[in-house]
PDB file of C-alpha atoms and ligand atoms in Angstrom:
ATOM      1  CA  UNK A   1      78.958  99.087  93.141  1.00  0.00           C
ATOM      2  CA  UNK A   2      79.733 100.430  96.433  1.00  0.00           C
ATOM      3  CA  UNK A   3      77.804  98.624  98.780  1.00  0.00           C
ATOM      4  CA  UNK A   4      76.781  95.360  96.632  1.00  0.00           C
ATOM      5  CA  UNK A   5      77.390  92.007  98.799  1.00  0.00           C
ATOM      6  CA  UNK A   6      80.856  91.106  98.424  1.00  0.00           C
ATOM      7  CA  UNK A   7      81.690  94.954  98.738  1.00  0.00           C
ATOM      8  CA  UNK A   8      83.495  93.499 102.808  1.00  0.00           C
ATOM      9  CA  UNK A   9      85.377  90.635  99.995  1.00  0.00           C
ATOM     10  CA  UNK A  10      86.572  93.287  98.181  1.00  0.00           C
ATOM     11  CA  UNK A  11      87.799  95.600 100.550  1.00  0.00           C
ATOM     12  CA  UNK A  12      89.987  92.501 102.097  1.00  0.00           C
ATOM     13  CA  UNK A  13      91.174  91.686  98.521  1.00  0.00           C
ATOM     14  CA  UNK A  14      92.565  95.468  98.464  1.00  0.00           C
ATOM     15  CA  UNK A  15      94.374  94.739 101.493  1.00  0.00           C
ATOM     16  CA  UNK A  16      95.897  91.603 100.260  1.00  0.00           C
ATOM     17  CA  UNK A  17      97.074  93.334  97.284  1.00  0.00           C
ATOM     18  CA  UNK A  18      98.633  96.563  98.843  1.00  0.00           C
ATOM     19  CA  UNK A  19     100.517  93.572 101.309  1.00  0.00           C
ATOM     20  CA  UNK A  20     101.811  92.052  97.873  1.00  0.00           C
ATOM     21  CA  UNK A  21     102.957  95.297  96.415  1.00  0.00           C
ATOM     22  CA  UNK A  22     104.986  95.941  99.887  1.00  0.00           C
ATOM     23  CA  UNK A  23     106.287  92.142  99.952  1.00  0.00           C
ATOM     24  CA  UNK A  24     107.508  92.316  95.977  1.00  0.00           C
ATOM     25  CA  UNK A  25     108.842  96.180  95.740  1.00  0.00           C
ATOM     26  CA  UNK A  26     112.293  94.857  95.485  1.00  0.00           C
ATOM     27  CA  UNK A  27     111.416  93.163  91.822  1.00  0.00           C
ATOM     28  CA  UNK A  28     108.776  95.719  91.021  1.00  0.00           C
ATOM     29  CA  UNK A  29     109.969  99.067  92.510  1.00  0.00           C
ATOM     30  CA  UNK A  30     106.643 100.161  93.321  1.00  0.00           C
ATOM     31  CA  UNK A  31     106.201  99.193  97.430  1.00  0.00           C
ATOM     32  CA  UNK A  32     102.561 101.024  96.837  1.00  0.00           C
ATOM     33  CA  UNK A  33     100.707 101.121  93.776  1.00  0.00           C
ATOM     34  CA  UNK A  34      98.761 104.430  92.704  1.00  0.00           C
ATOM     35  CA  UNK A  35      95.749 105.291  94.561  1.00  0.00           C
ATOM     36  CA  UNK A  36      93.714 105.741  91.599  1.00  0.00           C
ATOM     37  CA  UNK A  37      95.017 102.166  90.406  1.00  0.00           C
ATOM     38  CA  UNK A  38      93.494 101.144  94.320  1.00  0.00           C
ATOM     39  CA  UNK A  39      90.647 102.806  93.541  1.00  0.00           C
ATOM     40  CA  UNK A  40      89.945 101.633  90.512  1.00  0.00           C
ATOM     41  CA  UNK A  41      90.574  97.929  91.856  1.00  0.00           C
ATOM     42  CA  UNK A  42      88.112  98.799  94.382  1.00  0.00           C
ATOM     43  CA  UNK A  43      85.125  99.632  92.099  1.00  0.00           C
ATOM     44  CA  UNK A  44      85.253  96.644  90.191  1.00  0.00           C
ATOM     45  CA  UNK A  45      82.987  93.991  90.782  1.00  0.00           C
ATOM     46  CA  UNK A  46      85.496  91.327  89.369  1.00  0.00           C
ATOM     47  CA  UNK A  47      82.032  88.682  90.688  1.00  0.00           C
ATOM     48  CA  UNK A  48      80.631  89.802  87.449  1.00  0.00           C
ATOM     49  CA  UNK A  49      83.690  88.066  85.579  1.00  0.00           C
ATOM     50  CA  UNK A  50      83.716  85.028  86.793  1.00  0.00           C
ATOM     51  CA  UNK A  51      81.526  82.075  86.444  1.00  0.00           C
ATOM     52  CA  UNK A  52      78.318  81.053  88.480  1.00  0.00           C
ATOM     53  CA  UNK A  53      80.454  78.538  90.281  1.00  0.00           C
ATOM     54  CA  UNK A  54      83.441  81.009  91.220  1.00  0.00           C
ATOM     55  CA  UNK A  55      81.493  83.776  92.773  1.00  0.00           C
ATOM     56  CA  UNK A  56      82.718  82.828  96.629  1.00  0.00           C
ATOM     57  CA  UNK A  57      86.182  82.628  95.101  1.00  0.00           C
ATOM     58  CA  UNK A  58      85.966  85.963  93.055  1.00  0.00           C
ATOM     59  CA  UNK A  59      88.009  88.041  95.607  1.00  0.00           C
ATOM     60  CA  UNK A  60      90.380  85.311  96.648  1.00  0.00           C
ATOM     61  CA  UNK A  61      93.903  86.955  94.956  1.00  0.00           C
ATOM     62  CA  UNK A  62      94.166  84.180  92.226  1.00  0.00           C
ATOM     63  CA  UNK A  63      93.678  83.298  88.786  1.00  0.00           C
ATOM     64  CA  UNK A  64      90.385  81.520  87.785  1.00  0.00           C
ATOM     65  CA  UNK A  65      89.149  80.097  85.063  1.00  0.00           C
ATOM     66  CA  UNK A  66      86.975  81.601  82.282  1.00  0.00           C
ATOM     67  CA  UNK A  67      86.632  78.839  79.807  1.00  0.00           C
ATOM     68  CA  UNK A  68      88.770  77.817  76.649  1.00  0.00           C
ATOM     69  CA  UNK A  69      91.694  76.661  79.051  1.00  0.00           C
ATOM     70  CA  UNK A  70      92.280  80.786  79.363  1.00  0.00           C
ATOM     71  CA  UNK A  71      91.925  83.023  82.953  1.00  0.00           C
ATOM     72  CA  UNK A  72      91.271  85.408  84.158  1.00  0.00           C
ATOM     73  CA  UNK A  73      94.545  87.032  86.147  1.00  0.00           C
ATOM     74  CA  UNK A  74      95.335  87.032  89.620  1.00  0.00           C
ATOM     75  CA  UNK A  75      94.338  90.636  91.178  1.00  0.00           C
ATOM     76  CA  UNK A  76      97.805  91.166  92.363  1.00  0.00           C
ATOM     77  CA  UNK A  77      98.905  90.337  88.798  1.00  0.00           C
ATOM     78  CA  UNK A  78      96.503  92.731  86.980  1.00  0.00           C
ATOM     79  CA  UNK A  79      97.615  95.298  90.214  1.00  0.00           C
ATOM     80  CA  UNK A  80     100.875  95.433  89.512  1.00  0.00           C
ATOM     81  CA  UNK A  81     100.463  95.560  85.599  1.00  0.00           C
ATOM     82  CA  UNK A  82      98.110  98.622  85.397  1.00  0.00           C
ATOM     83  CA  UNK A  83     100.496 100.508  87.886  1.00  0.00           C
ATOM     84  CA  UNK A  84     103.292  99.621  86.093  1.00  0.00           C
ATOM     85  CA  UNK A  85     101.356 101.191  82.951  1.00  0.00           C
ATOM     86  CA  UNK A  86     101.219 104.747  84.703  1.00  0.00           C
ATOM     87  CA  UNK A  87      97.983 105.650  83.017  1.00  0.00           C
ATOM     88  CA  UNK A  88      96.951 109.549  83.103  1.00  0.00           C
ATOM     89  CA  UNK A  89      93.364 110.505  82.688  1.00  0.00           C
ATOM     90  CA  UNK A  90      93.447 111.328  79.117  1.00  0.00           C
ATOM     91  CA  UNK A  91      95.120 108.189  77.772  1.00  0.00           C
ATOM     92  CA  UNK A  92      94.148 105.491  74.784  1.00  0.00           C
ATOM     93  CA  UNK A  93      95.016 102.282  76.011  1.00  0.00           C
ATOM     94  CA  UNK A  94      95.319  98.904  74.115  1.00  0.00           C
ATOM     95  CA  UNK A  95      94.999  95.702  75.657  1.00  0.00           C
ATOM     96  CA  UNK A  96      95.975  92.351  73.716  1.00  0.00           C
ATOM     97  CA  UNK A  97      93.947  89.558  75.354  1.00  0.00           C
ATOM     98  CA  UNK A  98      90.370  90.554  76.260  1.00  0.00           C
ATOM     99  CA  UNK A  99      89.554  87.511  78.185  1.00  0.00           C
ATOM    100  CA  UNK A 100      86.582  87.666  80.584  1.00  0.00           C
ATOM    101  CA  UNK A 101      87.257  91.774  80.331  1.00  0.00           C
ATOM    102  CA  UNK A 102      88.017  92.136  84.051  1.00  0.00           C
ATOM    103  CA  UNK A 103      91.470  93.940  83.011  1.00  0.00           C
ATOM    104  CA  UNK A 104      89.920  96.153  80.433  1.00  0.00           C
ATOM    105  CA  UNK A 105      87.371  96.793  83.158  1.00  0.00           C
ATOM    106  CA  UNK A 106      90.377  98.419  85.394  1.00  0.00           C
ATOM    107  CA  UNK A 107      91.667 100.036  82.665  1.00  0.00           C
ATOM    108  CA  UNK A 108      88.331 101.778  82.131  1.00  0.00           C
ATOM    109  CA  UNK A 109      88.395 103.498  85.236  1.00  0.00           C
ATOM    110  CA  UNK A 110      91.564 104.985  84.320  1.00  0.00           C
ATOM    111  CA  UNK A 111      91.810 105.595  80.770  1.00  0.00           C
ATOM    112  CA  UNK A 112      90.000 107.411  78.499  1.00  0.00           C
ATOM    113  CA  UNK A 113      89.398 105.052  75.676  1.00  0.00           C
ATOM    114  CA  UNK A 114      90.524 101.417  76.359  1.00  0.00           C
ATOM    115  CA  UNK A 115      90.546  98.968  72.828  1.00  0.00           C
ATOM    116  CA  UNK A 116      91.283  95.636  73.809  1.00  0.00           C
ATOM    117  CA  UNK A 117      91.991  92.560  71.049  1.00  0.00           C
ATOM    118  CA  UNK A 118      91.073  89.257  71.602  1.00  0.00           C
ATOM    119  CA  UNK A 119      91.270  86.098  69.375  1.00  0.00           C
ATOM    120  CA  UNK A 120      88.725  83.594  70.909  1.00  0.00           C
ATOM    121  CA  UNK A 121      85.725  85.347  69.135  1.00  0.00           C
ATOM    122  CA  UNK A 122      83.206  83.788  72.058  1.00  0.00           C
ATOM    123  CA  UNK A 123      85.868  85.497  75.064  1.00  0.00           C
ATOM    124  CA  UNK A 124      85.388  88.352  72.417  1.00  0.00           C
ATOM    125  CA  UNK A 125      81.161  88.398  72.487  1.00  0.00           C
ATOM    126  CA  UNK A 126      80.984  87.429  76.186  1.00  0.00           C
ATOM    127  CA  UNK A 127      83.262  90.136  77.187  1.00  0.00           C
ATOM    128  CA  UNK A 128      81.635  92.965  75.186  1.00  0.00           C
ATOM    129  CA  UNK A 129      78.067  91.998  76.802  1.00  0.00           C
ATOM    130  CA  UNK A 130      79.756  91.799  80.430  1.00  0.00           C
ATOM    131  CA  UNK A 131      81.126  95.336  80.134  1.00  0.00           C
ATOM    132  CA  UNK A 132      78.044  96.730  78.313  1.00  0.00           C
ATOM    133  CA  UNK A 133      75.699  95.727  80.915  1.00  0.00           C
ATOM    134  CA  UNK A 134      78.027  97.190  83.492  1.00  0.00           C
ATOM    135  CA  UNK A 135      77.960 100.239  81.766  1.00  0.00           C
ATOM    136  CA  UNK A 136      81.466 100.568  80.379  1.00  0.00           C
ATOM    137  CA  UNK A 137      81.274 103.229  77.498  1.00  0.00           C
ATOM    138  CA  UNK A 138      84.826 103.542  76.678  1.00  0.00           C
ATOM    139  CA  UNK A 139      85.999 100.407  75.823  1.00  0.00           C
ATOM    140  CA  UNK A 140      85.898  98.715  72.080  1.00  0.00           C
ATOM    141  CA  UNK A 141      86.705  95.071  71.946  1.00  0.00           C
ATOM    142  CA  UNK A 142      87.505  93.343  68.561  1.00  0.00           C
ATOM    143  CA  UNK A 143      88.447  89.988  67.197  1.00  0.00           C
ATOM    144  CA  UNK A 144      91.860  89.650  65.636  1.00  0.00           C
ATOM    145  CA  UNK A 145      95.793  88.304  66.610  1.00  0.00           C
ATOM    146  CA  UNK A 146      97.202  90.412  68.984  1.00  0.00           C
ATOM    147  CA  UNK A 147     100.586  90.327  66.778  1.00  0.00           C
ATOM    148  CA  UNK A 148      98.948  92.811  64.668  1.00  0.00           C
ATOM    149  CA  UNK A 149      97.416  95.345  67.666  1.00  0.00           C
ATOM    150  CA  UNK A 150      94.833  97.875  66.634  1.00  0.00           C
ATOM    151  CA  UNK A 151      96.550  99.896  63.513  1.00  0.00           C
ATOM    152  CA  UNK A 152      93.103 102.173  62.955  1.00  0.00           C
ATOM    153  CA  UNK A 153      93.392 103.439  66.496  1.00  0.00           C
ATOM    154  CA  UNK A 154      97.347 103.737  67.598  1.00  0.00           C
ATOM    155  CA  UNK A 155      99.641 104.910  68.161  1.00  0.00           C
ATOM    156  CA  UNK A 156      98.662 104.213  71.910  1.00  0.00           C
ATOM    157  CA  UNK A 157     100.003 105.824  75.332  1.00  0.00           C
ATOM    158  CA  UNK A 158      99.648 102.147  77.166  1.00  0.00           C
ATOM    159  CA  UNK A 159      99.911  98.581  75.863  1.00  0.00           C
ATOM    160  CA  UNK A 160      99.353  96.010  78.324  1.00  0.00           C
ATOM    161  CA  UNK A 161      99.527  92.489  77.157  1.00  0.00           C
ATOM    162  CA  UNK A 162      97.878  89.593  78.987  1.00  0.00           C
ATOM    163  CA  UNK A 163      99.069  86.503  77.468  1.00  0.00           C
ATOM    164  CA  UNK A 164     103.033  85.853  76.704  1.00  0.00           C
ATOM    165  CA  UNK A 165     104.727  86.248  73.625  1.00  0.00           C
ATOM    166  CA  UNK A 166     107.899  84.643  72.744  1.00  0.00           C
ATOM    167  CA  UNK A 167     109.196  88.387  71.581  1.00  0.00           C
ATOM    168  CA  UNK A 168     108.534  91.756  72.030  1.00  0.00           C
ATOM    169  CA  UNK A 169     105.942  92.047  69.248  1.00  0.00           C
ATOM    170  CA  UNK A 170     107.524  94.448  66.280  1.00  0.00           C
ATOM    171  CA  UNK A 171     104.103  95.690  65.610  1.00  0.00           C
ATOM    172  CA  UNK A 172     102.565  96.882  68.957  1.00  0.00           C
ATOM    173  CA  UNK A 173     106.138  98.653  69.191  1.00  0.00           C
ATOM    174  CA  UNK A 174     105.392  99.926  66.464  1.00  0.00           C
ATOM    175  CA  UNK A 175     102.201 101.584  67.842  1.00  0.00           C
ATOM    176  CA  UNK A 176     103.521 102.973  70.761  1.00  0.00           C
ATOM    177  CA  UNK A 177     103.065 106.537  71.419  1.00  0.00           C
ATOM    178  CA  UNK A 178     107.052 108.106  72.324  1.00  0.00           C
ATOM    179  CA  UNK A 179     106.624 108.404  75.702  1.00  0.00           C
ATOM    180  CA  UNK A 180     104.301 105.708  76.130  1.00  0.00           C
ATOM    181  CA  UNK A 181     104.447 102.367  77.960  1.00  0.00           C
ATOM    182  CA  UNK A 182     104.076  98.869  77.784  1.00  0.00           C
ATOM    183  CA  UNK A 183     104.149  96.110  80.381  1.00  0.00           C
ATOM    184  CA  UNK A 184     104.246  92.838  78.722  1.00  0.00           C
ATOM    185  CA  UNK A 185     105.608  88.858  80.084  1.00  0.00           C
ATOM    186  CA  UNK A 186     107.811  87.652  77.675  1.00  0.00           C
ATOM    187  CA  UNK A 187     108.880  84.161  77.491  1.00  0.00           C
ATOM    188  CA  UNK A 188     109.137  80.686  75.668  1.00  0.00           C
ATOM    189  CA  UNK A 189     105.981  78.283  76.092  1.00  0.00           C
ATOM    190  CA  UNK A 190     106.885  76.348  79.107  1.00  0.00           C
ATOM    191  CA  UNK A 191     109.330  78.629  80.241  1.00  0.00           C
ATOM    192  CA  UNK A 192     109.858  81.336  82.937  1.00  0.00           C
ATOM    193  CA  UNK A 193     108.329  84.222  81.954  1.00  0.00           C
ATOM    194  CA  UNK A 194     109.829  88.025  82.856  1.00  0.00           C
ATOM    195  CA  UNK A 195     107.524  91.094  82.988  1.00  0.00           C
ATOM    196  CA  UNK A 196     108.871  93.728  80.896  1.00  0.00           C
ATOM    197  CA  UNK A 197     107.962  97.445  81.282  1.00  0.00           C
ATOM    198  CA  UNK A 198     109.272  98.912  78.252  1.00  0.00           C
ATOM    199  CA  UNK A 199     109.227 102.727  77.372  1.00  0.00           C
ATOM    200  CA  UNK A 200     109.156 104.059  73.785  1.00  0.00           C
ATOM    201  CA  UNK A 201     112.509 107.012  73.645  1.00  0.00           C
ATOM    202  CA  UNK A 202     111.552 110.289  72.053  1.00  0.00           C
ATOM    203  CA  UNK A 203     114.062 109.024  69.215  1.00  0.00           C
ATOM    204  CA  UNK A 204     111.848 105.463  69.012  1.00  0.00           C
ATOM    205  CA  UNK A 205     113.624 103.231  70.765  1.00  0.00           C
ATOM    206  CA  UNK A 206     112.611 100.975  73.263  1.00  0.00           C
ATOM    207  CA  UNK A 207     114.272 101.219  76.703  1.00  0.00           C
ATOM    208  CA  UNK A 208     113.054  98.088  78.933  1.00  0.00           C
ATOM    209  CA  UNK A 209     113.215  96.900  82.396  1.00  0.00           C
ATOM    210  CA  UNK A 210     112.282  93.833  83.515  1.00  0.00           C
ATOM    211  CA  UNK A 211     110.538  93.761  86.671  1.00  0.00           C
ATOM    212  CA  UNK A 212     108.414  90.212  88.117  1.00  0.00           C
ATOM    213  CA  UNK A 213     108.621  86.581  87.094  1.00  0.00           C
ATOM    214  CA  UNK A 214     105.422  85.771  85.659  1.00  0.00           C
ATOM    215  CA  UNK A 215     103.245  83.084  84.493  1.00  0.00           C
ATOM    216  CA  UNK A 216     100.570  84.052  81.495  1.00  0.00           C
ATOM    217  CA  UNK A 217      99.117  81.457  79.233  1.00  0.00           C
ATOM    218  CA  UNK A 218     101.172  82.066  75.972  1.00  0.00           C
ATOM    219  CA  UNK A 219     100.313  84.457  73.467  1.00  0.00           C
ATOM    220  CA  UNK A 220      98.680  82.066  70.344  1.00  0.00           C
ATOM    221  CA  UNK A 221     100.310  82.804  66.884  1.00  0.00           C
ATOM    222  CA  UNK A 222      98.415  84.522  64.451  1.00  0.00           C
ATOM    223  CA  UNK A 223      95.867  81.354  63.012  1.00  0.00           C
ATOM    224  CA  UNK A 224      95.816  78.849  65.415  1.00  0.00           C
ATOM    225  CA  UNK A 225      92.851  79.644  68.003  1.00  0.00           C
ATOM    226  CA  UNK A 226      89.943  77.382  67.803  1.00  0.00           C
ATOM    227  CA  UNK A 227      86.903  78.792  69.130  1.00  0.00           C
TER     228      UNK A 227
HETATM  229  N1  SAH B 301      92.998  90.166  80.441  1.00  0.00           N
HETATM  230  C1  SAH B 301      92.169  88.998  80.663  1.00  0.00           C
HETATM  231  C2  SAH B 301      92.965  87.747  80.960  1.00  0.00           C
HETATM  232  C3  SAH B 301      93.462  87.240  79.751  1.00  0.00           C
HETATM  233  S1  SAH B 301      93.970  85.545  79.649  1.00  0.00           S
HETATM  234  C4  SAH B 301      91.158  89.187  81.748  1.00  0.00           C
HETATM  235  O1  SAH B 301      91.156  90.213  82.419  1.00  0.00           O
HETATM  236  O2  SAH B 301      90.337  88.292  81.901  1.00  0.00           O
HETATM  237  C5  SAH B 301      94.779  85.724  78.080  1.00  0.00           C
HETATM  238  C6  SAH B 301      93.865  86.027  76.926  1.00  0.00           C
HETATM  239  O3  SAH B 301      94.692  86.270  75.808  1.00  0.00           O
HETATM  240  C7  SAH B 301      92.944  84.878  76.560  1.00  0.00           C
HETATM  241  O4  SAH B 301      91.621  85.334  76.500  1.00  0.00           O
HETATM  242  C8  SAH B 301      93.459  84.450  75.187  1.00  0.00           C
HETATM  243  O5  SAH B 301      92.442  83.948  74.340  1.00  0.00           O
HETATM  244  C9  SAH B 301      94.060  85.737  74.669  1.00  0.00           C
HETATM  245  N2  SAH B 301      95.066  85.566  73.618  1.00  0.00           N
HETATM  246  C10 SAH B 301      96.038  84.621  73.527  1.00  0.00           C
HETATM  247  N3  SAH B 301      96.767  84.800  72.410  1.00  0.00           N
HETATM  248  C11 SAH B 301      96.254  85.893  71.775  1.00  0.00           C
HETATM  249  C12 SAH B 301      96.571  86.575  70.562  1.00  0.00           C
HETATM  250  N4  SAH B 301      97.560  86.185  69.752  1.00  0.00           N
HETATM  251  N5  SAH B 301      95.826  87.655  70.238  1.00  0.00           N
HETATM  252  C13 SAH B 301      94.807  88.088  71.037  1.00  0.00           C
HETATM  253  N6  SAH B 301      94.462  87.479  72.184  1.00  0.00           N
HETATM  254  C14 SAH B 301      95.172  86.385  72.559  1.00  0.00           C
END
């Protein structure tokens, strides 16, 4: 991916973001994310996520659009998140909210197995193509409400969520390695949203710190997506 043609867009875009993580370590704490997070920014070709119409925008550090009033996240946004996540090489990772797959793409790079749910079963199909043909092994995508997470495959080291619940959801607390992490925004629909990194106690509790005002489409409740 190296030395495709937006490979000059890309290396600007890293810039921007290592700028954003110095301008917000006061909420955040983290005035420089990992280097592996920067690298792994830095290999993927986010162009491939976004629509036809997008590609000159594909590197700007913003949210676009991917269809069923969803989007895909600003890079700063998905930045700060997978830092926040502190993945080690050997880690299972769930996403909730597969979207266009751009996150789980990140993820990828720094995980060993990434399973990411997604209840729009078209985001679902589109997204498991898109990361096939880029020759992602290590990420399985399925249809289902993120309330529930991926029982079969937890408990989990990371959980990143992508879209906001109201809560902290019981359930992917539930599958959360001790030890393990999850960054999450948590809010009311039409409300200010807080990122949350939360850490699962050796005795199973849930220690959390909230870290960034966010704003994430809200997390649907189990039965009401329309495709
Ligand atoms: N991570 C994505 C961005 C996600 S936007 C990316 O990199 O592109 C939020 C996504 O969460 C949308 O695709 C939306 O359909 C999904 N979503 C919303 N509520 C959900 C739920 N209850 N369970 C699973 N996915 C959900």
């Amino acid at each position: 991916m190296a030395d495709d043609r937006f490979a000059e867009a890309r290396r600007r875009l890293i810039a921007e973001i290592e700028a954003e993580a110095a301008d917000t370590e006061a909420w955040t704490g983290r005035g420089r994310f990992a280097p592996a997070v920067m690298n792994a920014l830095a290999r993927v070709p986010r162009h491939a996520f976004v629509a036809a119409t997008d590609q000159n925008a594909a590197y700007v550090n913003r949210p676009l659009p991917i269809g069923h009033g969803q989007t895909i996240s600003q890079p700063y946004i998905v930045a700060v998140m997978t830092d926040l996540l502190d993945i080690a090489p050997g880690d299972r990772v769930l996403e909730i909210g597969t979207g266009c797959g751009y996150q789980a793409a990140v993820l990828a790079e720094l995980a060993d197995r990434v399973f990411s749910v997604e209840v729009v079963p078209s985001l679902a199909a589109a997204a498991r193509d898109r990361l096939a043909a880029l020759g992602y092994r290590n990420v399985a995508i399925r249809v289902g409400d993120g309330y529930d997470g991926w029982p079969e495959e937890a408990p989990f080291d990371g959980i990143l969520v992508t879209s906001a619940p109201p809560r902290l959801p019981p359930r992917l607390v539930e599958q959360l390695k001790p030890g393990g992490r999850m960054v999450v925004p948590v809010g009311l629909p039409g409300e200010t949203q807080m990122l949350f990194r939360c850490v699962k106690t050796p005795d199973g509790e849930i220690a959390q710190e909230a870290k960034l005002p966010v704003a994430f489409v809200p997390m649907v409740p189990a039965g009401s997506a329309s495709d």
